[in-house]
């Protein structure tokens, strides 16, 4: 799935040859908080404080399942966490 991410660069780091850039997106309205996303890329997206807009591929995967107790019902439930990823379209 392709998505467009627009926001301000908050920082970046390099790990195992990939660049990870944290981008703060604008809040939906005056009473909600902005979202922070991380975009994985081969190259640098810009400097801290710079406003960017870029096309990314939204992906994801499941992490290891675990069991926990539901606080309302007391029932043991299985939880399967899902991680989302954003990769810069670099074609």
XYZ file of N, CA and C in Angstrom:
273
model
N 0.839 -1.165 0.000
C 0.000 0.000 0.000
C 0.896 1.244 0.000
N 0.605 2.185 -0.870
C 1.386 3.421 -0.951
C 0.694 4.517 -0.144
N 1.470 5.273 0.626
C 0.958 6.393 1.413
C 1.892 7.588 1.225
N 1.361 8.791 1.411
C 2.172 10.003 1.375
C 2.320 10.501 2.805
N 3.556 10.701 3.235
C 3.849 11.205 4.579
C 4.329 12.642 4.446
N 3.685 13.543 5.185
C 4.050 14.954 5.191
C 4.294 15.373 6.628
N 5.407 16.058 6.875
C 5.694 16.510 8.225
C 7.079 17.104 8.352
N 7.515 17.263 9.611
C 8.806 17.877 9.923
C 9.766 16.817 10.448
N 10.990 16.831 9.947
C 12.006 15.882 10.399
C 12.416 16.222 11.831
N 12.316 15.228 12.717
C 12.679 15.403 14.126
C 14.063 14.845 14.427
N 14.539 13.933 13.599
C 15.854 13.330 13.807
C 16.020 12.132 12.901
N 17.244 11.596 12.878
C 17.493 10.399 12.076
C 18.697 9.655 12.624
N 18.776 8.377 12.256
C 19.908 7.539 12.660
C 20.167 6.537 11.551
N 21.357 5.972 11.559
C 21.718 4.934 10.601
C 21.935 3.640 11.368
N 21.386 2.538 10.838
C 21.553 1.231 11.459
C 21.630 0.194 10.352
N 22.696 -0.595 10.352
C 22.926 -1.665 9.377
C 22.735 -1.183 7.938
N 23.284 -0.015 7.629
C 23.265 0.498 6.268
C 21.984 1.187 5.838
N 20.991 1.251 6.698
C 19.724 1.917 6.377
C 19.591 3.183 7.215
N 18.897 4.179 6.680
C 18.638 5.439 7.373
C 17.212 5.391 7.927
N 17.047 5.731 9.194
C 15.747 5.776 9.854
C 15.479 7.222 10.254
N 14.457 7.829 9.651
C 14.152 9.240 9.872
C 12.818 9.366 10.596
N 12.823 10.067 11.736
C 11.603 10.312 12.497
C 10.950 11.583 11.963
N 9.662 11.483 11.616
C 8.913 12.604 11.048
C 7.681 12.858 11.915
N 7.521 14.112 12.370
C 6.347 14.525 13.134
C 5.323 15.058 12.145
N 4.138 14.432 12.115
C 3.098 14.856 11.179
C 2.219 15.913 11.839
N 1.547 16.748 11.050
C 0.663 17.752 11.644
C -0.497 17.085 12.380
N -0.961 17.723 13.455
C -2.123 17.221 14.191
C -3.372 17.378 13.328
N -4.348 16.510 13.537
C -5.592 16.564 12.766
C -6.379 17.836 13.063
N -6.306 18.296 14.313
C -6.981 19.537 14.697
C -6.266 20.136 15.907
N -6.768 21.244 16.409
C -6.107 21.967 17.498
C -6.119 21.203 18.819
N -6.952 20.171 18.941
C -7.107 19.467 20.211
C -6.530 18.058 20.217
N -5.905 17.657 19.144
C -5.282 16.331 19.102
C -3.777 16.481 18.967
N -3.068 15.438 19.314
C -1.604 15.512 19.253
C -1.087 15.017 17.910
N 0.049 15.568 17.475
C 0.635 15.109 16.212
C 1.186 13.688 16.356
N 1.321 13.002 15.237
C 1.841 11.638 15.225
C 3.313 11.645 14.832
N 4.061 10.712 15.386
C 5.469 10.549 15.039
C 5.617 9.220 14.313
N 6.182 9.251 13.100
C 6.411 8.036 12.325
C 7.886 7.954 11.977
N 8.332 6.743 11.630
C 9.727 6.540 11.248
C 9.764 5.954 9.842
N 10.545 6.586 8.964
C 10.656 6.162 7.570
C 12.035 5.556 7.343
N 12.055 4.339 6.772
C 13.315 3.665 6.454
C 13.676 3.978 5.003
N 14.945 4.333 4.765
C 15.378 4.679 3.410
C 16.851 4.340 3.222
N 17.298 4.396 1.972
C 18.713 4.186 1.663
C 19.499 5.476 1.841
N 18.843 6.606 1.580
C 19.532 7.899 1.625
C 18.881 8.842 2.638
N 19.550 9.929 2.897
C 19.092 10.941 3.841
C 17.893 11.696 3.252
N 16.864 11.949 4.079
C 15.669 12.647 3.607
C 15.769 14.161 3.766
N 16.638 14.638 4.658
C 16.773 16.073 4.887
C 17.365 16.344 6.258
N 17.374 17.618 6.637
C 17.932 18.041 7.921
C 16.844 18.152 8.982
N 17.246 18.088 10.249
C 16.320 18.249 11.368
C 15.615 19.599 11.244
N 14.290 19.590 11.412
C 13.495 20.804 11.306
C 12.952 21.076 9.914
N 13.442 20.342 8.917
C 13.002 20.535 7.531
C 11.639 19.884 7.312
N 10.765 20.568 6.561
C 9.451 20.021 6.207
C 9.605 19.165 4.949
N 9.028 17.958 4.976
C 9.129 17.059 3.821
C 7.766 16.477 3.475
N 7.646 15.975 2.276
C 6.496 15.205 1.830
C 7.052 14.127 0.911
N 6.792 12.860 1.231
C 7.361 11.777 0.433
C 6.404 10.594 0.364
N 6.528 9.831 -0.719
C 5.708 8.643 -0.905
C 6.420 7.445 -0.288
N 5.660 6.663 0.486
C 6.217 5.495 1.180
C 5.353 4.266 0.920
N 5.939 3.118 1.185
C 5.212 1.854 1.137
C 4.932 1.445 2.576
N 3.649 1.264 2.899
C 3.236 0.845 4.233
C 3.242 -0.671 4.289
N 3.954 -1.213 5.246
C 4.022 -2.658 5.425
C 3.834 -3.009 6.887
N 3.991 -4.269 7.199
C 3.854 -4.686 8.581
C 4.070 -6.176 8.744
N 4.176 -6.582 10.009
C 4.383 -7.990 10.326
C 3.921 -8.260 11.749
N 3.695 -9.546 12.053
C 3.274 -9.957 13.392
C 4.482 -10.252 14.255
N 4.395 -9.868 15.503
C 5.410 -10.232 16.491
C 4.957 -11.506 17.203
N 5.781 -11.967 18.140
C 5.477 -13.189 18.888
C 4.225 -12.995 19.751
N 3.320 -13.951 19.675
C 2.078 -13.901 20.446
C 2.358 -14.157 21.925
N 1.500 -13.585 22.769
C 1.595 -13.830 24.210
C 0.193 -13.813 24.808
N 0.077 -14.347 26.016
C -1.215 -14.383 26.695
C -1.223 -13.394 27.845
N -2.394 -12.791 28.072
C -2.560 -11.843 29.167
C -3.979 -11.970 29.713
N -4.178 -11.442 30.892
C -5.490 -11.513 31.535
C -6.264 -10.225 31.256
N -7.495 -10.373 30.737
C -8.373 -9.232 30.492
C -8.825 -8.670 31.839
N -8.584 -7.381 32.079
C -8.889 -6.765 33.378
C -10.383 -6.698 33.657
N -11.211 -6.589 32.628
C -12.655 -6.491 32.837
C -13.307 -7.848 33.065
N -12.947 -8.830 32.242
C -13.615 -10.130 32.323
C -12.841 -11.164 33.130
N -11.531 -10.955 33.316
C -10.706 -11.941 34.004
C -10.286 -13.093 33.106
N -10.732 -13.080 31.868
C -10.432 -14.135 30.904
C -8.994 -14.001 30.394
N -8.339 -15.141 30.158
C -7.005 -15.157 29.554
C -7.187 -15.036 28.042
N -6.547 -14.029 27.448
C -6.680 -13.801 26.010
C -5.310 -13.836 25.347
N -5.290 -14.242 24.089
C -4.056 -14.281 23.306
C -3.920 -12.957 22.552
N -2.772 -12.311 22.677
C -2.497 -11.045 22.002
C -1.405 -11.282 20.959
N -1.645 -10.803 19.742
C -0.647 -10.904 18.674
C -0.305 -9.479 18.235
N 0.819 -8.925 18.727
C 1.190 -7.559 18.353
C 1.541 -7.460 16.866
N 1.209 -6.324 16.259
C 1.514 -6.061 14.854
C 2.385 -4.812 14.772
N 3.480 -4.900 14.041
C 4.382 -3.763 13.803
C 4.121 -3.233 12.400
N 4.080 -1.914 12.257
C 3.943 -1.289 10.943
C 5.289 -0.720 10.513
N 5.546 -0.754 9.212
C 6.792 -0.205 8.673
C 6.468 0.781 7.556
N 7.326 1.789 7.401
C 7.225 2.744 6.297
C 8.562 2.753 5.565
N 8.564 2.351 4.307
C 9.773 2.364 3.482
C 9.604 3.407 2.386
N 10.598 4.270 2.233
C 10.563 5.301 1.205
C 10.537 4.665 -0.182
N 9.674 5.162 -1.075
C 9.676 4.727 -2.481
C 10.888 5.363 -3.140
N 11.878 4.548 -3.493
C 13.141 5.083 -4.013
C 13.422 4.654 -5.451
N 12.391 4.251 -6.203
C 12.598 3.838 -7.593
C 12.906 5.027 -8.448
